[in-house]
mmCIF file with all atom_site columns, C-alpha atoms in Angstrom:
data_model
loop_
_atom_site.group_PDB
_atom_site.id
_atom_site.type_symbol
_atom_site.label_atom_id
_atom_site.label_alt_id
_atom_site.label_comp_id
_atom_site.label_asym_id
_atom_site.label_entity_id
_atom_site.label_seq_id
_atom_site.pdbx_PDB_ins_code
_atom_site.Cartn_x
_atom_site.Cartn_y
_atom_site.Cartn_z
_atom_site.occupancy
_atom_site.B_iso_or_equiv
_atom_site.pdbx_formal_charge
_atom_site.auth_seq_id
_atom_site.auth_comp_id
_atom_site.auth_asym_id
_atom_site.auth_atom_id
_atom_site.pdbx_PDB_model_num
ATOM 1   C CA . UNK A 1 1   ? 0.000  0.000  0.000   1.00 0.00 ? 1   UNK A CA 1
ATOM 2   C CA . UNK A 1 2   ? 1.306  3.325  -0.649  1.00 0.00 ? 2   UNK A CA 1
ATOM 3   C CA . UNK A 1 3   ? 2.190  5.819  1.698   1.00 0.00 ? 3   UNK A CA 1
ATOM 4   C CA . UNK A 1 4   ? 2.119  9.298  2.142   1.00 0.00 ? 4   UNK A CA 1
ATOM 5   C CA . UNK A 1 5   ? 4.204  11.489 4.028   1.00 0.00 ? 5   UNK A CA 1
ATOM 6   C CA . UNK A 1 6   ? 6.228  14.538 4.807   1.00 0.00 ? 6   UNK A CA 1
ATOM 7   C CA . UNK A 1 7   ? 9.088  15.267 7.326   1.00 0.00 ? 7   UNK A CA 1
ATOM 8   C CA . UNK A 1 8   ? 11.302 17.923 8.215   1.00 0.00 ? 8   UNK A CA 1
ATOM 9   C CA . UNK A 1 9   ? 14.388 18.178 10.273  1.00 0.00 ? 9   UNK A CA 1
ATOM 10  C CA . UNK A 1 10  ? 13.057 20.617 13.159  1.00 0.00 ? 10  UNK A CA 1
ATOM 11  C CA . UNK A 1 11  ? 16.374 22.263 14.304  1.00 0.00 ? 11  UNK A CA 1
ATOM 12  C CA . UNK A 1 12  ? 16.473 25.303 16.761  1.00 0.00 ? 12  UNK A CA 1
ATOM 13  C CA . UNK A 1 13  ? 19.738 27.151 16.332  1.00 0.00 ? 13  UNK A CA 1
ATOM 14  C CA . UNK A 1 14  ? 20.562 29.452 19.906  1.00 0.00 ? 14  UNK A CA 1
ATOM 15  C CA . UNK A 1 15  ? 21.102 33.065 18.466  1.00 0.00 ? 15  UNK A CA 1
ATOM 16  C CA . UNK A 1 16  ? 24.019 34.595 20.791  1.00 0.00 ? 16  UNK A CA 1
ATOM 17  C CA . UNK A 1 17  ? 23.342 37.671 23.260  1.00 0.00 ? 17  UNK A CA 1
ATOM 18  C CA . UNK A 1 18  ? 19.542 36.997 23.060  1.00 0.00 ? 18  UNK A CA 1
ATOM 19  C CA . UNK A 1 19  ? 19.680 39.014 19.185  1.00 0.00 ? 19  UNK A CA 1
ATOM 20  C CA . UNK A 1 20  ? 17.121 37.274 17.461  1.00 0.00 ? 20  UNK A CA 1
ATOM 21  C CA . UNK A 1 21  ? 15.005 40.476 16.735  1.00 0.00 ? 21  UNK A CA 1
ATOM 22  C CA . UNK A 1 22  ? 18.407 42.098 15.292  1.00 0.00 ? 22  UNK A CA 1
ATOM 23  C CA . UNK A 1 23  ? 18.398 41.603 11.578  1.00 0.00 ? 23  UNK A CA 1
ATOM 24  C CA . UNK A 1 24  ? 21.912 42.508 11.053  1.00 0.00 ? 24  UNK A CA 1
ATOM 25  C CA . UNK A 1 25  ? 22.630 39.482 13.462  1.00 0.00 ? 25  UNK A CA 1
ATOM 26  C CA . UNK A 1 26  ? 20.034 37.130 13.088  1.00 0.00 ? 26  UNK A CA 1
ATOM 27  C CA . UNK A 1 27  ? 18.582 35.875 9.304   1.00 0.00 ? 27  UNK A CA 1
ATOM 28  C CA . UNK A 1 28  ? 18.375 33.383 6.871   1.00 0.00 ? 28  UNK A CA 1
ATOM 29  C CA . UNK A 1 29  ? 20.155 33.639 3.538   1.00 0.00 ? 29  UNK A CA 1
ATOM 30  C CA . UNK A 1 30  ? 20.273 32.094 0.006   1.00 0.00 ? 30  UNK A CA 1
ATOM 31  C CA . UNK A 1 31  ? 16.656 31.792 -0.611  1.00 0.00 ? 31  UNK A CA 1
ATOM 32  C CA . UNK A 1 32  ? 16.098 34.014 -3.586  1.00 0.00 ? 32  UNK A CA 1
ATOM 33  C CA . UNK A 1 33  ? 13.601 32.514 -6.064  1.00 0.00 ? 33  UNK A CA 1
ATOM 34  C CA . UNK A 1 34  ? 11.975 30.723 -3.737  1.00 0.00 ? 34  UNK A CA 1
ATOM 35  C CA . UNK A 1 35  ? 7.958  30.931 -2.936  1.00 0.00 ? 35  UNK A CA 1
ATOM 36  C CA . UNK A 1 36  ? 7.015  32.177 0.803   1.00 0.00 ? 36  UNK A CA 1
ATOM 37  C CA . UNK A 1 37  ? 4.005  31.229 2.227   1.00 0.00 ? 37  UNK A CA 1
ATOM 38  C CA . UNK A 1 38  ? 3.684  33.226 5.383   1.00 0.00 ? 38  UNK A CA 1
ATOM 39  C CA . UNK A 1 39  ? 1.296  31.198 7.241   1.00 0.00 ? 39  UNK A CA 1
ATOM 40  C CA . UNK A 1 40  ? 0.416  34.068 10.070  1.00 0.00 ? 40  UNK A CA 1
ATOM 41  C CA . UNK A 1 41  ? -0.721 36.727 7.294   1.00 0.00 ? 41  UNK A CA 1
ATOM 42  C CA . UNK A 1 42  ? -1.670 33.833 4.227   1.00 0.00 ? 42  UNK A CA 1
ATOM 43  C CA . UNK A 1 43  ? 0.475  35.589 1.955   1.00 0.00 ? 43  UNK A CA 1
ATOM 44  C CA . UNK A 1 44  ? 2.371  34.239 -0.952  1.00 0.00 ? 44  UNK A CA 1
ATOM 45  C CA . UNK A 1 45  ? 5.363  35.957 -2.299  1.00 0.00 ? 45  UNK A CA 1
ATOM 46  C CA . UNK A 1 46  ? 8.611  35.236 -4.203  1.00 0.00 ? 46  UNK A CA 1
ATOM 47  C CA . UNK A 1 47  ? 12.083 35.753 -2.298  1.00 0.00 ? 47  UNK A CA 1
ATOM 48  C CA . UNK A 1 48  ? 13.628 38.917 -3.708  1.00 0.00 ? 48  UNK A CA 1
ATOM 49  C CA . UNK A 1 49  ? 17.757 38.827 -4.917  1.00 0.00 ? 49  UNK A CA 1
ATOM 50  C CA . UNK A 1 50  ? 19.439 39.442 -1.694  1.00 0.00 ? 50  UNK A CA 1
ATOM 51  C CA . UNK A 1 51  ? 16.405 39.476 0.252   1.00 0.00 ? 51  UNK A CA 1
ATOM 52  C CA . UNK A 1 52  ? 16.730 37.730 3.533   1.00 0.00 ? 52  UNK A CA 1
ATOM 53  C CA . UNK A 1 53  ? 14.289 36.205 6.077   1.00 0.00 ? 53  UNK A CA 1
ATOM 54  C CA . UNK A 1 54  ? 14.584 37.801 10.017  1.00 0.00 ? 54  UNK A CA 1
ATOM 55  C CA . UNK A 1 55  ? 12.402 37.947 13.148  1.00 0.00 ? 55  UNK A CA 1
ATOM 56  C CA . UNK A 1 56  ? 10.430 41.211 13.346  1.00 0.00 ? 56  UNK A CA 1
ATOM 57  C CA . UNK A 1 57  ? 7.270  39.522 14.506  1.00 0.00 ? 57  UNK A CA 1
ATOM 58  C CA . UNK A 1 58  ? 5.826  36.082 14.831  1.00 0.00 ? 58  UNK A CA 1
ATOM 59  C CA . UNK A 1 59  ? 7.171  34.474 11.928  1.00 0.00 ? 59  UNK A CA 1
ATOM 60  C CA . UNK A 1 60  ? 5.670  31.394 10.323  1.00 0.00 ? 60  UNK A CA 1
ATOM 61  C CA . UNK A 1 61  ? 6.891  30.650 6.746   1.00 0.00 ? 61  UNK A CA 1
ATOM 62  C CA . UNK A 1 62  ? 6.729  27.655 4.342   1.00 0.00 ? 62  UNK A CA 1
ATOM 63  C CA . UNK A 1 63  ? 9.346  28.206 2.013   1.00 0.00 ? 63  UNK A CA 1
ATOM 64  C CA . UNK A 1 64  ? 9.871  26.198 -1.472  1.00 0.00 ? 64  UNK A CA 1
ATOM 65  C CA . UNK A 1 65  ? 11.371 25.397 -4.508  1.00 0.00 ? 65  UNK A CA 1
ATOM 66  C CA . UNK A 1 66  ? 9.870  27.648 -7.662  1.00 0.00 ? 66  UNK A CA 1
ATOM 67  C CA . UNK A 1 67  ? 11.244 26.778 -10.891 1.00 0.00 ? 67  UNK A CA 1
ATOM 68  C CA . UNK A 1 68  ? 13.069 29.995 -10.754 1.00 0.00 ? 68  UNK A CA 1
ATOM 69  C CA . UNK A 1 69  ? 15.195 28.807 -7.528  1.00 0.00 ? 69  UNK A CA 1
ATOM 70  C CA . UNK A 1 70  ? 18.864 27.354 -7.403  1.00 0.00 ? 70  UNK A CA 1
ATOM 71  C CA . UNK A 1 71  ? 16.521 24.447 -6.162  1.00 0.00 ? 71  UNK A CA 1
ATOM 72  C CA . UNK A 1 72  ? 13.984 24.281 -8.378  1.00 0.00 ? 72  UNK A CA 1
ATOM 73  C CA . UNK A 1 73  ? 11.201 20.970 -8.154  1.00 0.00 ? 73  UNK A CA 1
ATOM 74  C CA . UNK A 1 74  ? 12.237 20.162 -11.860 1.00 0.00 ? 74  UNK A CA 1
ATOM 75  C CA . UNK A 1 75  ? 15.911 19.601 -11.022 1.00 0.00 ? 75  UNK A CA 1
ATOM 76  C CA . UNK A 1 76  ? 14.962 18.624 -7.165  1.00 0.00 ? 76  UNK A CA 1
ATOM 77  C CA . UNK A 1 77  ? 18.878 20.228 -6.436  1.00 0.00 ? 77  UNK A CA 1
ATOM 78  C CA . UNK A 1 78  ? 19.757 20.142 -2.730  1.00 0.00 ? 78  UNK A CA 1
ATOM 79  C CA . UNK A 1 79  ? 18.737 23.134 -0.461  1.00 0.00 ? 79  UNK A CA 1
ATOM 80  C CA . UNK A 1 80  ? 21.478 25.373 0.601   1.00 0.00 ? 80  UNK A CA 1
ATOM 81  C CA . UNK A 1 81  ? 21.254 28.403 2.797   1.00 0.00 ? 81  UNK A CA 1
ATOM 82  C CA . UNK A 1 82  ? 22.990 30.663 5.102   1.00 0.00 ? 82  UNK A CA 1
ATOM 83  C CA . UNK A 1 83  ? 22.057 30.853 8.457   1.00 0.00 ? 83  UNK A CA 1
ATOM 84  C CA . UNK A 1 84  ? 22.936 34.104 10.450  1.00 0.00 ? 84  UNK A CA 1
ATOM 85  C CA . UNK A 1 85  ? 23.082 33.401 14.265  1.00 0.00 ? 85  UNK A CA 1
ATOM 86  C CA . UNK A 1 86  ? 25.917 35.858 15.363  1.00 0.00 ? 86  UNK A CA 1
ATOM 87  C CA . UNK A 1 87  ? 27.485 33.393 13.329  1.00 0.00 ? 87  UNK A CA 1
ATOM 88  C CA . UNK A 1 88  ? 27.726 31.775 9.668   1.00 0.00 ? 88  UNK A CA 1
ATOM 89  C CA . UNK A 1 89  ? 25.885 28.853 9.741   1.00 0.00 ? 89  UNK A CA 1
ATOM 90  C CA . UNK A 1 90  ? 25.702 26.566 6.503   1.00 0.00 ? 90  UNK A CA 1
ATOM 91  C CA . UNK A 1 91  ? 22.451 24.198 6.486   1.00 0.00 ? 91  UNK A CA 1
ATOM 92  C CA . UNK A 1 92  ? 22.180 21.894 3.004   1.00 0.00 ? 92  UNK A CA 1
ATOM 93  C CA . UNK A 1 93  ? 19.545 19.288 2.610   1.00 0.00 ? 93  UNK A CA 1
ATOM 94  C CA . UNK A 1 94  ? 18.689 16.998 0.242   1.00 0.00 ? 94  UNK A CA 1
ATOM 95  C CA . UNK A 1 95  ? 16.212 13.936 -0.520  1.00 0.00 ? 95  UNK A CA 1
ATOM 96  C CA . UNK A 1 96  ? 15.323 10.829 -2.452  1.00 0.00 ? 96  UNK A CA 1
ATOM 97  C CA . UNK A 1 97  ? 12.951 8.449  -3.141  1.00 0.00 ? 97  UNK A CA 1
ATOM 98  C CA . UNK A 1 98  ? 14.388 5.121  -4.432  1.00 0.00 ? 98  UNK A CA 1
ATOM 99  C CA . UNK A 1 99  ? 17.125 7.510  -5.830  1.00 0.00 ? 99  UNK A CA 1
ATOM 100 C CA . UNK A 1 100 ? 15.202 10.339 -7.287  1.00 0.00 ? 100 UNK A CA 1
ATOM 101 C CA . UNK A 1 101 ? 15.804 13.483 -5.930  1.00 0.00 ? 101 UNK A CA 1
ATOM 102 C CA . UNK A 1 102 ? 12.984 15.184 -4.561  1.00 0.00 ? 102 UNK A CA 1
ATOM 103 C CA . UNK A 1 103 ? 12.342 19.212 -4.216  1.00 0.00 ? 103 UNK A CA 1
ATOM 104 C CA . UNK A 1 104 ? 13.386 20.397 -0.460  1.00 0.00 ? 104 UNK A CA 1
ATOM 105 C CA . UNK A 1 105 ? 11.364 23.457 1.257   1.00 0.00 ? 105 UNK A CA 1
ATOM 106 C CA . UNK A 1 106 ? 12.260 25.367 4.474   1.00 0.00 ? 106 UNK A CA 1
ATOM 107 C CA . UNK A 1 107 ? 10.207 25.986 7.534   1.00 0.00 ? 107 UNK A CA 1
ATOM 108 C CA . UNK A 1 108 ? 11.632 29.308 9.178   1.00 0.00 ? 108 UNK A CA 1
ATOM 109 C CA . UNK A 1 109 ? 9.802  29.903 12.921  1.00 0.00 ? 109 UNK A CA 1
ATOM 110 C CA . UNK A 1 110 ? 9.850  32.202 15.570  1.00 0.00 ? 110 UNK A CA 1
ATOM 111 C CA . UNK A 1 111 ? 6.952  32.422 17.993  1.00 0.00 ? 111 UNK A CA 1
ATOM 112 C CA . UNK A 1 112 ? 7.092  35.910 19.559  1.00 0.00 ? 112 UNK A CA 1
ATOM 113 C CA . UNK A 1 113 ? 6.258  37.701 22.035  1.00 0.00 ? 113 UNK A CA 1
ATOM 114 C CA . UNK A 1 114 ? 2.749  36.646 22.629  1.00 0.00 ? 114 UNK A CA 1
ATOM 115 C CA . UNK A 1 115 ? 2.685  33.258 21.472  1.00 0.00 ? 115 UNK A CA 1
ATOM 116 C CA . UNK A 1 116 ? 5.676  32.275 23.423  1.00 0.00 ? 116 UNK A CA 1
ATOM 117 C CA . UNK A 1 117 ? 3.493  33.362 26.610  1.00 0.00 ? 117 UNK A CA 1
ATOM 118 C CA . UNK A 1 118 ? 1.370  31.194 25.917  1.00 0.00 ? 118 UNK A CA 1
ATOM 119 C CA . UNK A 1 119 ? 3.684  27.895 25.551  1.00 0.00 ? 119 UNK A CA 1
ATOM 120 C CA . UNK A 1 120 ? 4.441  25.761 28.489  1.00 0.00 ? 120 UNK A CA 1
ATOM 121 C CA . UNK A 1 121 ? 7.552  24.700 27.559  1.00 0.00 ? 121 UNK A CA 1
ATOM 122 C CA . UNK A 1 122 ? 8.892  27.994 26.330  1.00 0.00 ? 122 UNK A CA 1
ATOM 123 C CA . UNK A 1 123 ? 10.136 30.694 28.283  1.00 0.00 ? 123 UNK A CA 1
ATOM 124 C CA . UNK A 1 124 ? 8.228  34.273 28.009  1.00 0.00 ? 124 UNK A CA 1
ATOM 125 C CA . UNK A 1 125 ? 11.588 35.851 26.785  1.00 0.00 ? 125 UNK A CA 1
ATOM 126 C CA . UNK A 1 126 ? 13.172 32.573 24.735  1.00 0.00 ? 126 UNK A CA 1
ATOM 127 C CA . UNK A 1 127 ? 12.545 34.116 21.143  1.00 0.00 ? 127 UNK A CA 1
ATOM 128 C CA . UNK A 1 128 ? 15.081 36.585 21.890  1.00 0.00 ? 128 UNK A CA 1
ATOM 129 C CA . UNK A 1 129 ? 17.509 33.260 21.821  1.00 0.00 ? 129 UNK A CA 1
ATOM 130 C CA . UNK A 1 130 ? 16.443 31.282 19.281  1.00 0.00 ? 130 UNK A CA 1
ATOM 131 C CA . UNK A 1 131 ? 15.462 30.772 15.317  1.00 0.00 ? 131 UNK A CA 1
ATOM 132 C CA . UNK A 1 132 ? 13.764 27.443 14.069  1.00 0.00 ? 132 UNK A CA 1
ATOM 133 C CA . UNK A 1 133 ? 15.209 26.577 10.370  1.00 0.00 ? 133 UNK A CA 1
ATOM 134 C CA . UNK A 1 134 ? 13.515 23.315 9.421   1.00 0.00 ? 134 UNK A CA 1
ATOM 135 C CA . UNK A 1 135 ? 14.660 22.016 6.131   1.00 0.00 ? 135 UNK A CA 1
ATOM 136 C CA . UNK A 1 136 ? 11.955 19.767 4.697   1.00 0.00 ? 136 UNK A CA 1
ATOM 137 C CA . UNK A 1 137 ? 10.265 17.505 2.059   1.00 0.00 ? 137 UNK A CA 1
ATOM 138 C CA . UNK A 1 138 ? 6.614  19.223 1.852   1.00 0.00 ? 138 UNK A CA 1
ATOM 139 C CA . UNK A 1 139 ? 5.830  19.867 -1.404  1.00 0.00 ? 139 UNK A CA 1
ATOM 140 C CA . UNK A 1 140 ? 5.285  17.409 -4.616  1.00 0.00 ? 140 UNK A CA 1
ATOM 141 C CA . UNK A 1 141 ? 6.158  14.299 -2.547  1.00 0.00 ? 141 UNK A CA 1
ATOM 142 C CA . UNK A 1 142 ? 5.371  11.413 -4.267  1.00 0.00 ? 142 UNK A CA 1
ATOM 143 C CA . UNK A 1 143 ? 3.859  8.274  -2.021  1.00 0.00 ? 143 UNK A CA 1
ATOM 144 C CA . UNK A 1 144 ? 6.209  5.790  -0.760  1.00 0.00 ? 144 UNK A CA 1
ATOM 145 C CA . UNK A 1 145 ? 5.283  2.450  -2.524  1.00 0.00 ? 145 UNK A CA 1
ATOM 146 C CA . UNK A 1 146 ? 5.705  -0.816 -0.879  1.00 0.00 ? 146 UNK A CA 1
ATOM 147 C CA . UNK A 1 147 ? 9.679  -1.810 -1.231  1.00 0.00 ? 147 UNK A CA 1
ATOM 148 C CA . UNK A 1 148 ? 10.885 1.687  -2.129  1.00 0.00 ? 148 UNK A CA 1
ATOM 149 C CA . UNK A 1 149 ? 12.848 3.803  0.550   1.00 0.00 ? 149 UNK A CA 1
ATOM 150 C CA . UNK A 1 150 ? 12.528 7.389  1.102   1.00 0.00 ? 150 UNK A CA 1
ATOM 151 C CA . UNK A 1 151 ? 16.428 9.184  2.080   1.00 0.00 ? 151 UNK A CA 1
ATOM 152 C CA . UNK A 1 152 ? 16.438 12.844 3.768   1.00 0.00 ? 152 UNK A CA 1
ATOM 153 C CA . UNK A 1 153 ? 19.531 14.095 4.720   1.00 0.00 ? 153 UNK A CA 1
ATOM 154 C CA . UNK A 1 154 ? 20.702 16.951 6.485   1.00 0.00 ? 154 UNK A CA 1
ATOM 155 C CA . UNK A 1 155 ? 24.557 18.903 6.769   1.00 0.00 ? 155 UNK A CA 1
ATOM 156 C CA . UNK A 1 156 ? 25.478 22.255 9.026   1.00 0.00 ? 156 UNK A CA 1
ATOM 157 C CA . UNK A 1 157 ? 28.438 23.420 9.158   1.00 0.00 ? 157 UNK A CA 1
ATOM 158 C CA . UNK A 1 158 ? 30.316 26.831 10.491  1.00 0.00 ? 158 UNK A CA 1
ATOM 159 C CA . UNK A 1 159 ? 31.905 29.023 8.811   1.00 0.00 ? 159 UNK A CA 1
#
């Protein structure tokens, strides 16, 4: 029977001297080309060249492959981005399905001020410290078939 599925490497990255809300210290690179779906306002938008991803409120965003992207779902290439934490951060992922290389999205998260009041197993003040980069495989996924493996692989590195 087939199966359906998505997963995604849910990494939190500490962001040093609590800087999270600092753009110049804290943002995600190397997405341009890619579709955002910002899932606290439901809007859609392509990434900008240069244009980076940073905490200046609740942030929620679905980020994939367009065919215009160094990682496009017709050539499935591996995701690669920069991740700025108050320091260089590489994250690449990639994927497969019985060897065919599937598309990889990201899942960049940052609860807030108000919704991190609200979690019990989050400090009031802990988005100052953190950014959640999830690479994942979300988007044109075909189902696992019966004998067929499914490979997801994940590589950070500093700089």
């Amino acid at each position: 029977q087939d199966f359906d599925f998505q997963a995604l490497f849910h990494t939190y990255y500490r962001v040093e001297g609590g800087n999270a809300t600092q753009k110049q210290v804290c943002n995600v690179q190397g997405l341009s080309g890619y579709r955002v779906y910002d899932q606290i306002t439901k809007e859609n938008y392509i990434l900008q060249d240069g244009a980076t991803i940073h905490i200046d409120r609740e942030v929620d965003r679905i980020i994939t492959p367009t065919n215009t992207s160094s990682s496009s779902a017709s050539t499935a290439s591996p995701l690669k981005l920069i991740l700025q934490t108050g320091y260089e951060t590489t994250i690449e992922a990639s994927a497969s399905i019985d060897g065919v290389h599937v598309p990889v999205s990201v899942v960049v998260w940052n609860p807030f001020i108000e919704k991190s009041k609200g979690m019990i197993d989050f400090d009031n003040q802990e988005y100052h410290d953190m950014i959640c980069v999830e690479p994942g495989i979300l988007t044109n996924v075909p189902s696992l078939k019966s004998g067929q493996k499914a490979t997801f692989q994940q590589v950070i590195s500093t700089v």
